[in-house]
PDB file of C-alpha atoms in Angstrom:
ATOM      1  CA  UNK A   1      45.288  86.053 -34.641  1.00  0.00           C
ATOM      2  CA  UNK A   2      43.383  84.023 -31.941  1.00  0.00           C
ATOM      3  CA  UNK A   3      46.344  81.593 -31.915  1.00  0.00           C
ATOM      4  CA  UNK A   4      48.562  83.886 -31.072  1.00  0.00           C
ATOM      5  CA  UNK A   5      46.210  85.499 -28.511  1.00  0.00           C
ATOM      6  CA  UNK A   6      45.762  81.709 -27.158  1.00  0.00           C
ATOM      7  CA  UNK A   7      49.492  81.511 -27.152  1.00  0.00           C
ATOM      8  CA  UNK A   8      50.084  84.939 -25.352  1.00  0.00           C
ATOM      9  CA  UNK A   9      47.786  84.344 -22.697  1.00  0.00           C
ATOM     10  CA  UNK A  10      49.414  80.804 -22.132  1.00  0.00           C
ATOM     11  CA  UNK A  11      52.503  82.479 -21.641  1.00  0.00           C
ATOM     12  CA  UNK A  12      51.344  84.891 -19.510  1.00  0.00           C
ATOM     13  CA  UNK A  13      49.522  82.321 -17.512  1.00  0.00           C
ATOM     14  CA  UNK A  14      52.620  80.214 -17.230  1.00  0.00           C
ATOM     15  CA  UNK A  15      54.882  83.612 -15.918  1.00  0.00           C
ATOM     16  CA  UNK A  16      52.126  83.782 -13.628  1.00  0.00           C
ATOM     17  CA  UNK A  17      52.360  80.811 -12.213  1.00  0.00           C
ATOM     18  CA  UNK A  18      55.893  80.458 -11.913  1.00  0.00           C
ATOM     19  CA  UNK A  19      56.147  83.703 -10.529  1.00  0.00           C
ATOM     20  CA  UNK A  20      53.346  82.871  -7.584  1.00  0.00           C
ATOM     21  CA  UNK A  21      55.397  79.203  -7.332  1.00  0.00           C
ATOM     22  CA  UNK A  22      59.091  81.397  -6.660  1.00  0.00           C
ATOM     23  CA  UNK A  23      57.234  83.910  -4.484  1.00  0.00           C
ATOM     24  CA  UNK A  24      54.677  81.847  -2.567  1.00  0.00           C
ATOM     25  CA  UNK A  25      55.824  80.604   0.921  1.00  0.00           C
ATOM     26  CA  UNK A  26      54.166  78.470   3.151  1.00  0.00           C
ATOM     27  CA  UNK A  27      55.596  78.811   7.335  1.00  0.00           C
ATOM     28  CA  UNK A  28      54.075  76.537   9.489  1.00  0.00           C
ATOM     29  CA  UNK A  29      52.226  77.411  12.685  1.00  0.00           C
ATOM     30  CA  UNK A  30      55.394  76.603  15.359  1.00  0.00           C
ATOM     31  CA  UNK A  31      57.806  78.925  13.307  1.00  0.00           C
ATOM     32  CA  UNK A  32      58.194  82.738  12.125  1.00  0.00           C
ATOM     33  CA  UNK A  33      59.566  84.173   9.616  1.00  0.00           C
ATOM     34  CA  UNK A  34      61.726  87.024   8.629  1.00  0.00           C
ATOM     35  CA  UNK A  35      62.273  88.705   5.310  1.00  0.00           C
ATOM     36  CA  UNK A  36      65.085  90.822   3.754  1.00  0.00           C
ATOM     37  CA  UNK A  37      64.508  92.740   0.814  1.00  0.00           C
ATOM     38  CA  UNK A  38      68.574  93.020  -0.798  1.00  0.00           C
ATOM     39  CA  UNK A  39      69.932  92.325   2.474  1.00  0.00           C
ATOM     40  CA  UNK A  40      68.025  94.563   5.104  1.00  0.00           C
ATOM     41  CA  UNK A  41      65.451  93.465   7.562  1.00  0.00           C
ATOM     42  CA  UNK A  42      61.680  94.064   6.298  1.00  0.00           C
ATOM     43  CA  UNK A  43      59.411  95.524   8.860  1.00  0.00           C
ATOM     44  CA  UNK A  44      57.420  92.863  10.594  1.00  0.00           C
ATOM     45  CA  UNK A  45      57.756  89.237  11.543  1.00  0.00           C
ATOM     46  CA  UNK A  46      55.335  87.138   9.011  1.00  0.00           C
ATOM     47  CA  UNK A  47      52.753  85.059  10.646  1.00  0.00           C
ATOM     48  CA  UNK A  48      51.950  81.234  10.106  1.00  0.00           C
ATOM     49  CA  UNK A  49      50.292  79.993   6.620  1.00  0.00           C
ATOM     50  CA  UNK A  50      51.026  81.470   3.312  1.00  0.00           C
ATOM     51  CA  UNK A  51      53.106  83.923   2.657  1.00  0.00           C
ATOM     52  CA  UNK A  52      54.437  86.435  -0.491  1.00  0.00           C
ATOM     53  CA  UNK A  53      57.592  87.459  -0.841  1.00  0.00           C
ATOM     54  CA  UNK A  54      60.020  88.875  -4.242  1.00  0.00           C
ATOM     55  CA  UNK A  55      61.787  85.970  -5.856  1.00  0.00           C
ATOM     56  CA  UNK A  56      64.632  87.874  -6.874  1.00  0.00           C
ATOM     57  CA  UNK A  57      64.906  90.214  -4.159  1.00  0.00           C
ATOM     58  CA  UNK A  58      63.634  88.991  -0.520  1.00  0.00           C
ATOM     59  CA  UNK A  59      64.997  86.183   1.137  1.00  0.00           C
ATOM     60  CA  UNK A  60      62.801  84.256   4.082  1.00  0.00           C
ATOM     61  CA  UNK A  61      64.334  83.040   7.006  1.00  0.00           C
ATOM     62  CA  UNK A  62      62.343  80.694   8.988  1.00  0.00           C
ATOM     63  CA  UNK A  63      62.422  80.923  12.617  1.00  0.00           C
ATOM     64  CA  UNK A  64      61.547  77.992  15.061  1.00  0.00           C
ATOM     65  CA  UNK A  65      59.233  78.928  18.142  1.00  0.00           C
ATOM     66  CA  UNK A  66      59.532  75.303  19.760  1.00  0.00           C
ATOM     67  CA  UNK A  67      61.243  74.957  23.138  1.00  0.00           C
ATOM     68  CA  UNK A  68      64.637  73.455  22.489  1.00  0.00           C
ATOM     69  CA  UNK A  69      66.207  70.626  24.566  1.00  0.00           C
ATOM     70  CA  UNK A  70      69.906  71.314  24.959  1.00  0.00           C
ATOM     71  CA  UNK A  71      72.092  68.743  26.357  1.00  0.00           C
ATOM     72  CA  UNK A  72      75.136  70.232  27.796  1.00  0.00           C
ATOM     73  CA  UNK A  73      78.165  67.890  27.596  1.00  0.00           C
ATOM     74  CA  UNK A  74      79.615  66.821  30.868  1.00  0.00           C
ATOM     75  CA  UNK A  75      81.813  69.627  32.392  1.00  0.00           C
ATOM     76  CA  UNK A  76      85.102  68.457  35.047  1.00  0.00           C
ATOM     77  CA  UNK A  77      86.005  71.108  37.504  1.00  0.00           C
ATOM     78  CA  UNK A  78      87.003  71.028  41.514  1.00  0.00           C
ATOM     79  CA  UNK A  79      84.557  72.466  43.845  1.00  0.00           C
ATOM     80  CA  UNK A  80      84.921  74.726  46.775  1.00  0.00           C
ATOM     81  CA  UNK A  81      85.927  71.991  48.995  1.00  0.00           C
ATOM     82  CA  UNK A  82      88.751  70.644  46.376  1.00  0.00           C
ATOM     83  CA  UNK A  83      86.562  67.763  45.059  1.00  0.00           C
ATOM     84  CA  UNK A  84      87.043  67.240  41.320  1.00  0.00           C
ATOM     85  CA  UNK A  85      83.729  66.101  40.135  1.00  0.00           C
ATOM     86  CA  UNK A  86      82.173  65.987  36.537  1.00  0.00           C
ATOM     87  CA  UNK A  87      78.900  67.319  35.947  1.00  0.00           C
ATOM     88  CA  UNK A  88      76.739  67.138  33.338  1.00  0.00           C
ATOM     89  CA  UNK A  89      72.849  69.313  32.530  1.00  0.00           C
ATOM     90  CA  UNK A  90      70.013  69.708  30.480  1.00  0.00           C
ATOM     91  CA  UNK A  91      69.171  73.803  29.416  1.00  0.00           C
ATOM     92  CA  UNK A  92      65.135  74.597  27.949  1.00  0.00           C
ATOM     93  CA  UNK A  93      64.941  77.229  25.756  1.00  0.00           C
ATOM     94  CA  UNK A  94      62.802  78.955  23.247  1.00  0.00           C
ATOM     95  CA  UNK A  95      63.363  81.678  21.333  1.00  0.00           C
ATOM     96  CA  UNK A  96      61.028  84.904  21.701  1.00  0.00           C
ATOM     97  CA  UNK A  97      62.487  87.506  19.781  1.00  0.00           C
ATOM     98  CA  UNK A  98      62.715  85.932  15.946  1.00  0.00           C
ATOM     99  CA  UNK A  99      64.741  88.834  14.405  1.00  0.00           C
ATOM    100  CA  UNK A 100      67.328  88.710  17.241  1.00  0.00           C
ATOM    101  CA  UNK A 101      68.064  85.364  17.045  1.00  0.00           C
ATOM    102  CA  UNK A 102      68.824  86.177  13.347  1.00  0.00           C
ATOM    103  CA  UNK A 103      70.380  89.037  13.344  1.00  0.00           C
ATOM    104  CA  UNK A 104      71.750  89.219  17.318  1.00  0.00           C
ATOM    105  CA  UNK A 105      73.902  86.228  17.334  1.00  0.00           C
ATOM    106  CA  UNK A 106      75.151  83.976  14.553  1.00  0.00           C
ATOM    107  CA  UNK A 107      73.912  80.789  15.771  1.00  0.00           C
ATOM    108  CA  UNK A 108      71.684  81.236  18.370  1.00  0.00           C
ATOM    109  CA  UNK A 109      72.022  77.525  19.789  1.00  0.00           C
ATOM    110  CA  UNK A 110      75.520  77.084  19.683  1.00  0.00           C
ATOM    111  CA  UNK A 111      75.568  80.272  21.843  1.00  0.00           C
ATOM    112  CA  UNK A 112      73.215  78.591  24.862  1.00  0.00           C
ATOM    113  CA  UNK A 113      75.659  75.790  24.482  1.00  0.00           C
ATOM    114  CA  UNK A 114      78.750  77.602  25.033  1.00  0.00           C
ATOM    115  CA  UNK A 115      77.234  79.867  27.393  1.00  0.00           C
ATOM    116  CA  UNK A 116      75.554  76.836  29.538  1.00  0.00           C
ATOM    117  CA  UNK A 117      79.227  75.112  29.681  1.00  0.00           C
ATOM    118  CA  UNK A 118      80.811  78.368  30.804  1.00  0.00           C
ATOM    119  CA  UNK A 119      78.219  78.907  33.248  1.00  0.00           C
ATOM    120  CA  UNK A 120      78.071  75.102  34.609  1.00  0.00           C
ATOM    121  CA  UNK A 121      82.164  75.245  35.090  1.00  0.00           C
ATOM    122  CA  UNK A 122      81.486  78.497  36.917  1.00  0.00           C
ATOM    123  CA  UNK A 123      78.752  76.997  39.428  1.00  0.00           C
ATOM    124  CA  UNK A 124      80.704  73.732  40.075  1.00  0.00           C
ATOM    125  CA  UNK A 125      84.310  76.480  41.269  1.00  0.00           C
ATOM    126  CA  UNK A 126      81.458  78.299  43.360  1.00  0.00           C
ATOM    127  CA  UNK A 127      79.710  75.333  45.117  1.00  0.00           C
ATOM    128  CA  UNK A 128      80.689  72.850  47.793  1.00  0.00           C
ATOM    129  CA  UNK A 129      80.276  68.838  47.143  1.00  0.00           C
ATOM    130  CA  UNK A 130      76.873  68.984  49.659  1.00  0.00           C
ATOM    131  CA  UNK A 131      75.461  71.615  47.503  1.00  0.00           C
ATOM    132  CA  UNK A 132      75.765  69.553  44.162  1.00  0.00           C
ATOM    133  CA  UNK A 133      74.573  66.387  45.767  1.00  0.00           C
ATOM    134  CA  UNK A 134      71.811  67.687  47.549  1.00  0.00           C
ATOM    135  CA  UNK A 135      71.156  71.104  46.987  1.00  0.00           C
ATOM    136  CA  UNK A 136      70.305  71.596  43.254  1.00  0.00           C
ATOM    137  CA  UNK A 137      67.385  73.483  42.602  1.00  0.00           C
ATOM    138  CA  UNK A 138      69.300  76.590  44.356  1.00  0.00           C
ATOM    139  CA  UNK A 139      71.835  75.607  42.209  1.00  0.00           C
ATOM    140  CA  UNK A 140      69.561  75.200  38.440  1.00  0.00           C
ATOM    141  CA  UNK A 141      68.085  78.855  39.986  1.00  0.00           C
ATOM    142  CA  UNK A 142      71.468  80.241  39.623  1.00  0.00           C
ATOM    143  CA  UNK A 143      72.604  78.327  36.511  1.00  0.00           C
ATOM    144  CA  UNK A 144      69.429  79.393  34.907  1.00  0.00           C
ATOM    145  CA  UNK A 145      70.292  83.228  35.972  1.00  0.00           C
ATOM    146  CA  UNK A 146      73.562  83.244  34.603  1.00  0.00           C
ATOM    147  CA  UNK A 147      72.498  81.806  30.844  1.00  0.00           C
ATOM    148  CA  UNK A 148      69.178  84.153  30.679  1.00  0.00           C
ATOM    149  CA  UNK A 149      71.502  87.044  31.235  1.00  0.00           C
ATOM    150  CA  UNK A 150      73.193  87.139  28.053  1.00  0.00           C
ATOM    151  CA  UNK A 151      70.807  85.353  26.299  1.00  0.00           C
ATOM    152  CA  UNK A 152      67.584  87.630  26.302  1.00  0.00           C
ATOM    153  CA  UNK A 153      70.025  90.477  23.845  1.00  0.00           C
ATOM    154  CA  UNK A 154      69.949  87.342  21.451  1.00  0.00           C
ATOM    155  CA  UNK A 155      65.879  87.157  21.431  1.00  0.00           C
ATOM    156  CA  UNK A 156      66.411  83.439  23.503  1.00  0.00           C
ATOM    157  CA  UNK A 157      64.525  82.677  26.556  1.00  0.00           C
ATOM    158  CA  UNK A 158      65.912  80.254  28.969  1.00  0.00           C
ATOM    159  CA  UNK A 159      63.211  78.411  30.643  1.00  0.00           C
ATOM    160  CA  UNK A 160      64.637  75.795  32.967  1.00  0.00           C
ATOM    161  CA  UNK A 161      68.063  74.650  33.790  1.00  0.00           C
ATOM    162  CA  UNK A 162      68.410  71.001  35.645  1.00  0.00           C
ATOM    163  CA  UNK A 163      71.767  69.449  36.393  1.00  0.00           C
ATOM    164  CA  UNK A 164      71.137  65.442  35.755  1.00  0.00           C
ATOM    165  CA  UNK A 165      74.231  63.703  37.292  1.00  0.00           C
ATOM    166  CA  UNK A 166      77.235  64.133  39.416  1.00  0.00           C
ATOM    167  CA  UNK A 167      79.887  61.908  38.804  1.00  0.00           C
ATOM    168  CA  UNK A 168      82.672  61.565  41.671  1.00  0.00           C
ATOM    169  CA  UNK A 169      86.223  59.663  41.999  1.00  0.00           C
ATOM    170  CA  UNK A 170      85.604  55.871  42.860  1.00  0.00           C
ATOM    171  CA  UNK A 171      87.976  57.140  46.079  1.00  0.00           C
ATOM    172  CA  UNK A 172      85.563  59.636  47.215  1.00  0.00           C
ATOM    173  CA  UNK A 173      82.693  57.081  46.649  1.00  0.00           C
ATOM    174  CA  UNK A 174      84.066  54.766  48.979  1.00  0.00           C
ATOM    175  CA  UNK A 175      84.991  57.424  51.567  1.00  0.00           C
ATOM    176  CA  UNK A 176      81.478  58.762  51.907  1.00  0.00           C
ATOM    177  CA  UNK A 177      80.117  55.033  51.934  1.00  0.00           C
ATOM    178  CA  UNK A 178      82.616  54.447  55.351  1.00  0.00           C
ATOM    179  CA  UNK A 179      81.495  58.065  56.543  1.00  0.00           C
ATOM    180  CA  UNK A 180      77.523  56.945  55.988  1.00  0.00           C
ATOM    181  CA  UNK A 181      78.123  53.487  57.417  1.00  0.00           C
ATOM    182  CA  UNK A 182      79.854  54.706  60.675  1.00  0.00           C
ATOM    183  CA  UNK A 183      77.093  57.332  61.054  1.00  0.00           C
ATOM    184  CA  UNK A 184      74.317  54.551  60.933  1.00  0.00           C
ATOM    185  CA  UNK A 185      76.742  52.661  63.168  1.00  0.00           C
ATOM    186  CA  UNK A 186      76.725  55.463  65.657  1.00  0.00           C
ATOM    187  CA  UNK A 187      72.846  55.613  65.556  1.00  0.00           C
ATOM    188  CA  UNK A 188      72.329  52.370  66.155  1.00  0.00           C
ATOM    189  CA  UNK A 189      74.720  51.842  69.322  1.00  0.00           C
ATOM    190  CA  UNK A 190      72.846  55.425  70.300  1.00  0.00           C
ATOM    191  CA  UNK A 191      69.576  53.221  70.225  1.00  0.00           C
ATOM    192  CA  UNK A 192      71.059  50.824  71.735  1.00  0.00           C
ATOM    193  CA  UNK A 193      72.078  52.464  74.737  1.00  0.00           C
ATOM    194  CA  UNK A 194      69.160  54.321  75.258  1.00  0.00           C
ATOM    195  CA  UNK A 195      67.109  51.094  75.467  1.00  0.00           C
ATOM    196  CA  UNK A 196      69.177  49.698  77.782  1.00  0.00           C
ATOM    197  CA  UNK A 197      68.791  52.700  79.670  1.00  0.00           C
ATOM    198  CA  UNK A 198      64.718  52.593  79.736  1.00  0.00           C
ATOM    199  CA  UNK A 199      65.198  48.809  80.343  1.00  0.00           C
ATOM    200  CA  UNK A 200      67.338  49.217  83.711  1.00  0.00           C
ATOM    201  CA  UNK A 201      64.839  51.757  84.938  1.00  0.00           C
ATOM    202  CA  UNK A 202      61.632  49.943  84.101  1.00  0.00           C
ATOM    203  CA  UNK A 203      63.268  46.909  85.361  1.00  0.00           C
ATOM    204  CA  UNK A 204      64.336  48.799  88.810  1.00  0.00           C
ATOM    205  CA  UNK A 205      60.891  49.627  89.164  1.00  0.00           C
ATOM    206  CA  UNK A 206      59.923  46.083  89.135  1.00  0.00           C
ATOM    207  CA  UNK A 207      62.277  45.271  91.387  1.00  0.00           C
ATOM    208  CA  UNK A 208      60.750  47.701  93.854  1.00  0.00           C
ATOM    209  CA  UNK A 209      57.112  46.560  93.333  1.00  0.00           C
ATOM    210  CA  UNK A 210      58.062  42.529  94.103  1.00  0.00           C
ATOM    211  CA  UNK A 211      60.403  43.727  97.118  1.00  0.00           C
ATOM    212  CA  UNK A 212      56.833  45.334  98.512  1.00  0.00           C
ATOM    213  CA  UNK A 213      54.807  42.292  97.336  1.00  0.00           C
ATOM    214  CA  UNK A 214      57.022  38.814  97.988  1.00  0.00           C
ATOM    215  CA  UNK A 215      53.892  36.625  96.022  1.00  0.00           C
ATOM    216  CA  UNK A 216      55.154  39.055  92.686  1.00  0.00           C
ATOM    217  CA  UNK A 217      58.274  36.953  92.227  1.00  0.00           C
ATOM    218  CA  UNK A 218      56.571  33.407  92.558  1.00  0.00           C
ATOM    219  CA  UNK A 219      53.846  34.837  89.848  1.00  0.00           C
ATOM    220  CA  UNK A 220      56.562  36.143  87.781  1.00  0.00           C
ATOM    221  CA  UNK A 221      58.596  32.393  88.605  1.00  0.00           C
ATOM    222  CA  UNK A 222      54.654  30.666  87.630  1.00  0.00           C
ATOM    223  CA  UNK A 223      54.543  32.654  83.941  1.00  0.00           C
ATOM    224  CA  UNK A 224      58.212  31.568  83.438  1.00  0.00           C
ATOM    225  CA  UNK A 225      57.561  28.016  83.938  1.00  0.00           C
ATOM    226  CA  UNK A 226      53.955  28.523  81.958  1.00  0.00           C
ATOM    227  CA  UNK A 227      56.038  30.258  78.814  1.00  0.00           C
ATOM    228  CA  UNK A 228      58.838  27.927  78.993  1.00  0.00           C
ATOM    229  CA  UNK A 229      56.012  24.472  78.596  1.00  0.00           C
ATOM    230  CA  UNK A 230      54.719  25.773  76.099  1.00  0.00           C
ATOM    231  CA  UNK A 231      57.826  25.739  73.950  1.00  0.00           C
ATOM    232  CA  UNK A 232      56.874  21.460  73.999  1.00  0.00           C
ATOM    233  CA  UNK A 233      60.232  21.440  75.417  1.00  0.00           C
ATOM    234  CA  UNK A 234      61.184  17.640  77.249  1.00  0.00           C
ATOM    235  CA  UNK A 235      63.588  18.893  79.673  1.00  0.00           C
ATOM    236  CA  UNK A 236      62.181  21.912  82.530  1.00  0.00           C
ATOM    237  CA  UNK A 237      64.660  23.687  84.365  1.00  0.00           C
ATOM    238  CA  UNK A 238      63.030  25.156  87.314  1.00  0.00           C
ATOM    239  CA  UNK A 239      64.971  27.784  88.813  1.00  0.00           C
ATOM    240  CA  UNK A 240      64.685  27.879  92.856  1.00  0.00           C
ATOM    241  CA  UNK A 241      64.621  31.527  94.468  1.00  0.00           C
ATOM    242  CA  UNK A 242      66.914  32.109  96.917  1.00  0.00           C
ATOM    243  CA  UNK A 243      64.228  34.412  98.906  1.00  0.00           C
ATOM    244  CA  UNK A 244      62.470  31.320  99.307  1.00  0.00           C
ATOM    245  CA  UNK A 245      65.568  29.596 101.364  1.00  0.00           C
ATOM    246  CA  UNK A 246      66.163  32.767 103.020  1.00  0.00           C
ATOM    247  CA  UNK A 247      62.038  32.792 104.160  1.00  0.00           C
ATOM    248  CA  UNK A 248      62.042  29.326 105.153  1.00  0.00           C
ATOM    249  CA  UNK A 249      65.666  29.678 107.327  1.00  0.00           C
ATOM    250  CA  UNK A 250      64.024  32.910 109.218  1.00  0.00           C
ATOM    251  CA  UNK A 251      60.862  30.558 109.975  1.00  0.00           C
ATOM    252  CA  UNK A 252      62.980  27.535 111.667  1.00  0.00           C
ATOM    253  CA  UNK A 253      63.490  28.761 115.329  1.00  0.00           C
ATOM    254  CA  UNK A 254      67.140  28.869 116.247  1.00  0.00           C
ATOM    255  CA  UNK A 255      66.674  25.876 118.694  1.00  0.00           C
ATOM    256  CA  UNK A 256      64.549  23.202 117.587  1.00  0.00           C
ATOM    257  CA  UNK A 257      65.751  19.880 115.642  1.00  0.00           C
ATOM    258  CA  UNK A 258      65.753  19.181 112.217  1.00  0.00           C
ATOM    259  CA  UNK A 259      62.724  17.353 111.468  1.00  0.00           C
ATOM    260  CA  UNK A 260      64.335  14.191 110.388  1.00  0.00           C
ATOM    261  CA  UNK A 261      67.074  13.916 111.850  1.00  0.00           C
ATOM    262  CA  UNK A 262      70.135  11.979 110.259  1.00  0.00           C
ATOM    263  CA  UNK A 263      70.732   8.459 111.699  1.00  0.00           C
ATOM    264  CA  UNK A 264      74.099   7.819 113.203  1.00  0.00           C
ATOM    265  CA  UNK A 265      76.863   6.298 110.766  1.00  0.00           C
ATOM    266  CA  UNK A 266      77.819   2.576 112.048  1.00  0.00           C
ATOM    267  CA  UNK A 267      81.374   2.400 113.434  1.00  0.00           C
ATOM    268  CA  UNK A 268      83.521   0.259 111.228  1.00  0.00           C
ATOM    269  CA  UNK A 269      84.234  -3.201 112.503  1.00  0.00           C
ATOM    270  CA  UNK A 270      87.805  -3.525 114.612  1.00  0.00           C
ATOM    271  CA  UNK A 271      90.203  -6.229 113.098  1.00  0.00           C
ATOM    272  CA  UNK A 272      91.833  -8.579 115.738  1.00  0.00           C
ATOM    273  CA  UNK A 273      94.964  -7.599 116.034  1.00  0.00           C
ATOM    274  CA  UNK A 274      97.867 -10.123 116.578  1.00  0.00           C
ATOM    275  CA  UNK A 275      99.428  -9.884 119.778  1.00  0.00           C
ATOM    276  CA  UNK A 276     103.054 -10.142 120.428  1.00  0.00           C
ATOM    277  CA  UNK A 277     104.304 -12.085 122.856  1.00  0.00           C
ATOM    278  CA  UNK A 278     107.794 -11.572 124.675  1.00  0.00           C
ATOM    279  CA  UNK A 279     110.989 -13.073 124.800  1.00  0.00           C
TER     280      UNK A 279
END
């Protein structure tokens, strides 16, 4: 009799356990989980730890609460301004709504995907080339609109959209390399010119400051000569100002000898000539 109460309560022990080890669940704290009960939804979303549910009759779908990194493949399309260009993004989402993104949508990611491609070919058709290159975050704003739409029925947030790269024809590389190197070109003969231009006038002024003051040009002539020694340089070419000759002819008087005057050049010698004599 005890032996078979011994045995009995082993038994019962054992269905015990193996009915807590088909009906115990464990979800983990980043995920949710859902229960049907023969096929329909069970009230309530069952928190993180351990969990009970019917062996035979529930089934427990787990739910991941993590935001999702979704690559979206590289999409081709030609842009307002007829440039065919291939872009490529990144989509962050998470989902908020566990039951929805069960029972909403069949596979919740493979909707962002197809809805992120849809969307990217749409924004490339509806954007100019200086918009992708330099304009994104209007663009990820927009992108971003158009995939939180239709996601949000499926229980999926979208929480940022960023386009990585912009590829473009090898010809329209080279094209906007000649376009950025004749605009630098431009800027520089602009600088250029407008040195030259403050250079003439600050140089006029000079001009009319040593025309007042004669002793300005043989000062100027004096740092010349000082700047050019000190270059150790054997050979000094001094440069002679022609105001000087011009000062120097308006001090001679009109009338009065040079002051060394040139001596007279010696008449050449006369040859005897042989004289002919008559018939």
């Amino acid at each position: 009799m005890v032996e078979e109460l011994l045995t009995a309560g082993i038994a019962a022990a054992a269905g015990v356990a193996v009915y807590l080890g088909a009906a115990a669940r464990v979800v983990k704290q980043y995920e949710r989980g859902i229960v049907f009960r023969f096929g329909r939804l069970r009230e309530g979303v069952r928190p993180p730890g351990l969990t009970m549910i019917l062996p035979v009759a529930d089934r427990l779908h787990k739910v991941n609460l993590q935001i999702v990194t979704l690559p979206v493949p590289a999409q081709e399309g030609i842009t307002r301004d007829n440039v065919t260009v291939r872009v490529d993004a990144v989509v962050y989402f998470k989902v908020v709504d566990p039951a929805s993104a069960i029972i909403a949508v069949e596979d919740y990611r493979f909707a962002v995907s197809q809805m992120a491609q849809t969307s990217l070919r749409s924004i490339i058709g509806k954007s100019d080339l200086d918009d992708l290159l330099s304009n994104r975050e209007k663009l990820n704003q927009g992108l971003e609109l158009m995939i939180d739409s239709p996601a949000m029925g499926w229980g999926v947030q979208i929480d940022r959209v960023e386009i990585k790269d912009v590829s473009l024809p090898e010809t329209m590389k080279r094209s906007m390399a000649r376009q950025a190197e004749a605009d630098r070109e431009r800027r520089a003969r602009v600088i250029n010119a407008d040195a030259e231009l403050q250079a003439s006038h600050k140089l006029a002024e000079a001009a009319e400051v040593m025309s007042e003051q004669p002793a300005a040009l043989q000062l100027r002539l004096l740092q010349t000569v000082i700047a050019v020694a000190a270059e150790k340089n054997s050979t000094l070419v001094l440069p002679f100002p022609v105001e000087l000759l011009r000062f120097l002819e308006r001090a001679t008087p009109p009338g009065d000898p040079p002051p060394h005057p040139a001596p007279a050049a010696p008449a050449p010698p006369q040859e005897d000539l042989p004289q002919l004599e008559g018939p």
